[in-house]
C-alpha positions as CSV (number, residue, x, y, z in Angstrom):
1,M,99.3,75.9,58.2
2,T,97.8,73.9,55.3
3,T,94.3,74.9,54.3
4,V,92.0,72.0,53.7
5,A,89.5,72.7,51.0
6,A,85.9,72.2,52.0
7,P,84.2,69.3,50.4
8,T,82.1,70.2,47.4
9,W,78.9,68.5,46.2
10,S,78.5,67.6,42.6
11,S,75.6,69.0,40.7
12,A,74.1,65.4,40.5
13,T,74.4,65.0,44.2
14,R,72.7,68.4,44.9
15,G,69.9,67.6,42.5
16,A,69.1,64.3,44.2
17,W,67.9,66.0,47.2
18,V,64.6,67.1,45.6
19,P,63.4,63.6,44.5
20,V,64.8,62.1,47.9
21,L,62.8,64.5,49.9
22,A,59.7,64.1,47.7
23,L,59.9,60.3,48.0
24,A,60.2,60.5,51.8
25,G,57.3,62.9,52.1
26,W,55.2,60.6,49.8
27,G,56.0,57.6,51.9
28,L,55.3,59.4,55.2
29,W,52.0,60.7,53.8
30,A,50.9,57.2,52.7
31,A,51.9,55.6,55.9
32,L,50.0,58.1,58.1
33,D,46.8,57.9,56.0
34,E,44.2,56.4,58.3
35,T,41.7,55.8,55.5
36,P,43.5,54.1,52.6
37,S,42.2,55.1,49.2
38,P,42.9,53.5,45.7
39,L,43.8,57.1,44.6
40,L,46.7,57.4,47.2
41,V,49.2,54.6,46.7
42,S,52.5,54.0,48.6
43,P,55.9,54.1,47.0
44,A,56.2,50.3,47.9
45,Q,53.1,49.6,45.9
46,V,54.4,51.5,42.9
47,A,57.7,49.7,43.2
48,A,56.0,46.3,43.3
49,T,53.9,47.2,40.3
50,A,57.1,48.3,38.5
51,W,58.7,45.0,39.4
52,D,55.8,42.9,38.3
53,L,55.7,44.7,34.9
54,L,59.5,44.2,34.5
55,A,59.5,40.6,35.4
56,S,56.6,39.8,33.0
57,G,58.4,41.7,30.2
58,Q,55.3,43.9,29.7
59,L,57.1,47.2,30.6
60,W,59.9,46.4,28.0
61,R,57.3,45.8,25.3
62,M,55.4,49.0,26.1
63,L,58.7,51.0,26.2
64,A,60.1,49.4,23.0
65,A,56.7,50.3,21.1
66,S,56.9,53.9,22.4
67,L,60.6,54.3,21.5
68,A,60.1,52.8,18.0
69,R,57.4,55.3,17.3
70,N,59.4,58.1,18.8
71,L,62.6,57.4,16.9
72,S,60.8,56.8,13.6
73,G,58.9,60.1,13.8
74,F,62.0,61.9,15.0
75,A,64.1,60.7,12.1
76,I,61.6,61.5,9.5
77,G,60.8,65.0,10.9
78,T,64.5,65.8,11.4
79,L,65.4,64.9,7.9
80,G,62.5,66.8,6.5
81,G,63.3,69.8,8.7
82,L,67.0,69.8,7.6
83,V,66.1,69.8,3.9
84,L,63.3,72.4,4.4
85,G,65.5,74.6,6.6
86,Y,68.3,74.5,4.0
87,L,66.1,75.5,1.1
88,L,64.4,78.3,3.0
89,S,67.9,79.7,4.0
90,Q,69.5,79.3,0.5
91,S,66.8,79.9,-2.1
92,R,65.1,83.3,-2.2
93,L,62.5,81.9,-4.6
94,F,61.7,78.9,-2.3
95,E,61.4,81.3,0.7
96,R,59.0,83.5,-1.0
97,L,56.9,80.6,-2.2
98,V,56.9,78.4,0.9
99,G,58.1,80.6,3.7
100,P,54.6,82.3,4.4
101,S,52.9,78.9,4.4
102,F,55.5,77.4,6.7
103,N,55.2,80.5,9.1
104,T,51.5,79.9,9.2
105,F,51.7,76.2,9.5
106,K,54.1,76.4,12.6
107,Q,51.6,78.6,14.5
108,V,48.9,75.7,14.4
109,S,49.0,73.7,17.6
110,L,50.4,70.3,17.2
111,F,47.4,68.6,18.8
112,A,45.0,70.4,16.3
113,W,46.3,68.0,13.7
114,I,45.0,64.9,15.6
115,P,41.3,64.9,14.1
116,L,42.8,65.2,10.5
117,I,45.6,62.6,11.1
118,S,43.1,60.2,12.6
119,V,40.8,60.5,9.6
120,W,43.5,60.2,7.0
121,F,45.8,57.6,8.7
122,G,43.5,55.9,11.2
123,L,44.6,55.3,14.9
124,G,47.5,52.9,14.4
125,D,51.4,53.4,14.3
126,V,51.3,55.2,10.9
127,A,49.2,57.9,12.3
128,K,51.4,58.2,15.3
129,V,54.5,58.5,13.4
130,V,53.1,61.2,11.2
131,F,52.0,63.1,14.3
132,L,55.6,62.7,15.8
133,S,57.2,63.8,12.5
134,L,55.2,67.1,12.7
135,A,56.5,67.6,16.2
136,A,60.1,67.2,15.0
137,L,59.7,69.0,11.8
138,V,59.2,72.6,13.1
139,P,62.1,73.1,15.4
140,V,64.6,71.5,13.1
141,T,63.4,73.7,10.1
142,V,63.4,76.9,12.1
143,H,66.9,76.3,13.6
144,T,68.4,75.0,10.5
145,C,67.2,78.1,8.5
146,D,68.4,80.5,11.2
147,G,71.8,78.7,11.6
148,L,72.6,78.6,8.0
149,R,71.5,82.3,7.5
150,G,73.7,83.3,10.4
151,V,77.0,82.0,9.0
152,P,79.4,85.0,8.9
153,P,79.8,86.4,5.4
154,S,83.7,86.5,5.9
155,L,83.7,82.6,6.1
156,L,81.7,82.4,2.9
157,E,84.1,84.8,1.3
158,V,87.1,82.7,2.3
159,A,85.4,79.7,0.7
160,R,84.9,81.5,-2.5
161,V,88.6,82.7,-2.5
162,Y,89.7,79.1,-2.1
163,G,87.4,78.0,-4.9
164,Y,85.1,75.7,-2.7
165,S,82.2,74.2,-4.6
166,R,78.8,74.6,-3.2
167,R,78.9,71.2,-1.6
168,Q,82.3,71.9,0.1
169,T,81.1,75.2,1.2
170,L,78.0,73.6,2.9
171,W,79.8,70.8,4.7
172,E,83.1,72.4,5.4
173,V,82.1,76.0,6.2
174,M,78.5,76.4,6.8
175,V,77.6,73.4,8.8
176,P,80.5,73.7,11.2
177,A,79.7,77.4,11.7
178,A,76.0,76.8,12.2
179,L,76.5,73.6,14.3
180,P,75.3,74.9,17.7
181,T,72.1,76.3,16.2
182,L,71.6,73.1,14.2
183,F,72.1,70.9,17.2
184,T,69.6,73.0,19.2
185,G,66.9,72.3,16.6
186,V,67.7,68.5,16.7
187,Y,67.8,68.5,20.4
188,L,64.3,70.2,20.7
189,A,63.0,67.8,18.1
190,L,64.1,64.7,20.1
191,I,62.4,66.1,23.2
192,Y,59.3,67.3,21.5
193,S,58.9,64.0,19.7
194,W,59.2,62.1,23.0
195,L,56.5,64.3,24.6
196,A,54.3,64.0,21.5
197,T,54.7,60.2,21.6
198,I,53.0,60.1,24.9
199,G,50.3,62.5,23.7
200,A,49.8,60.4,20.5
201,E,49.5,57.2,22.5
202,Y,47.0,58.9,24.8
203,L,44.8,60.4,22.1
204,L,45.2,57.8,19.3
205,V,44.6,54.8,21.7
206,S,45.2,51.9,19.2
207,G,48.2,49.9,20.0
208,E,50.7,49.3,22.9
209,G,52.9,51.9,24.6
210,I,53.6,53.8,27.7
211,G,50.8,56.3,27.1
212,N,48.3,53.4,26.8
213,A,49.4,52.2,30.2
214,L,48.5,55.6,31.6
215,I,44.9,55.2,30.1
216,D,44.6,51.7,31.4
217,G,45.5,52.8,34.9
218,S,43.2,55.8,35.0
219,E,40.3,53.9,33.6
220,H,40.7,51.1,36.2
221,F,41.7,53.5,39.1
222,R,45.1,52.0,39.4
223,M,47.3,54.8,40.4
224,D,50.3,52.6,40.9
225,L,50.2,51.8,37.2
226,V,49.7,55.5,36.3
227,L,52.6,56.5,38.5
228,V,54.9,53.8,37.1
229,G,54.2,55.1,33.6
230,M,54.9,58.8,34.6
231,L,58.2,57.7,36.2
232,V,59.3,55.8,33.1
233,I,58.4,58.7,30.9
234,G,60.5,61.1,33.1
235,L,63.4,58.7,33.2
236,V,63.4,58.2,29.5
237,G,63.2,61.9,28.8
238,G,66.1,62.5,31.3
239,L,68.2,59.9,29.5
240,L,67.5,61.4,26.1
241,N,68.5,64.8,27.4
242,L,71.6,63.4,28.8
243,F,72.6,61.5,25.6
244,T,71.9,64.6,23.4
245,R,73.9,67.0,25.5
246,R,76.9,64.7,25.7
247,L,76.7,64.2,21.9
248,E,76.5,67.9,21.5
249,R,79.6,68.6,23.6
250,R,81.5,65.9,21.6
251,L,80.6,67.3,18.3
252,L,81.3,70.9,19.3
253,R,84.8,69.8,20.6
254,R,85.5,68.1,17.4
255,Y,84.8,71.1,15.2
256,G,86.5,73.5,17.7
257,R,83.4,75.3,18.9
């Protein structure tokens, strides 16, 4: 007798149950509410608001502004973190001079820098990009330093035997060996910078962006607009997570990790 394997559910299908049930419960709650309130909006109203924002192009403009700030701050912070992490891991003098200050700096809450940044750089895009750069800098620096320090000495000895230059040792031995740790830092920097983007737009309120849509919605008691903003934030964060994880797997396969 041939045994038929039971159908299996993919992880994506299983994960869809939670939002589907939440959406159904939300719609049922809104439909059964006998005293409609502006604080309780239906899924249909949120969908209509989202469609209006899409049709008018306003949602794309807000999203483009937020992503431009996010990617700018992420790039600056990541580049600075890679350089700083490399110097901390490879230079004992630099580590002794800068290491204690950096260890103190990373203990300061990111949002504690908002007052100083707003005074020094104002409330515009420059201030927001500086804020996002700080959000990306710390995880990249820490993981770069730890990853390069954790390269097995046997690999470095092989590089010396073959007469590799310092540059060849870095790119052909150290970086491939430390790649999982390095990528973890970059991954965290991308996620933290996106979260910080919304915080920066919410606290540094000059300009356009998804965070500003949340402020407008809360100030005018438009919970439909607030919920649209929250959904967009979650979807973009999920897409960033998916992209970085796939890129990580591809790079690790390329280097045989």
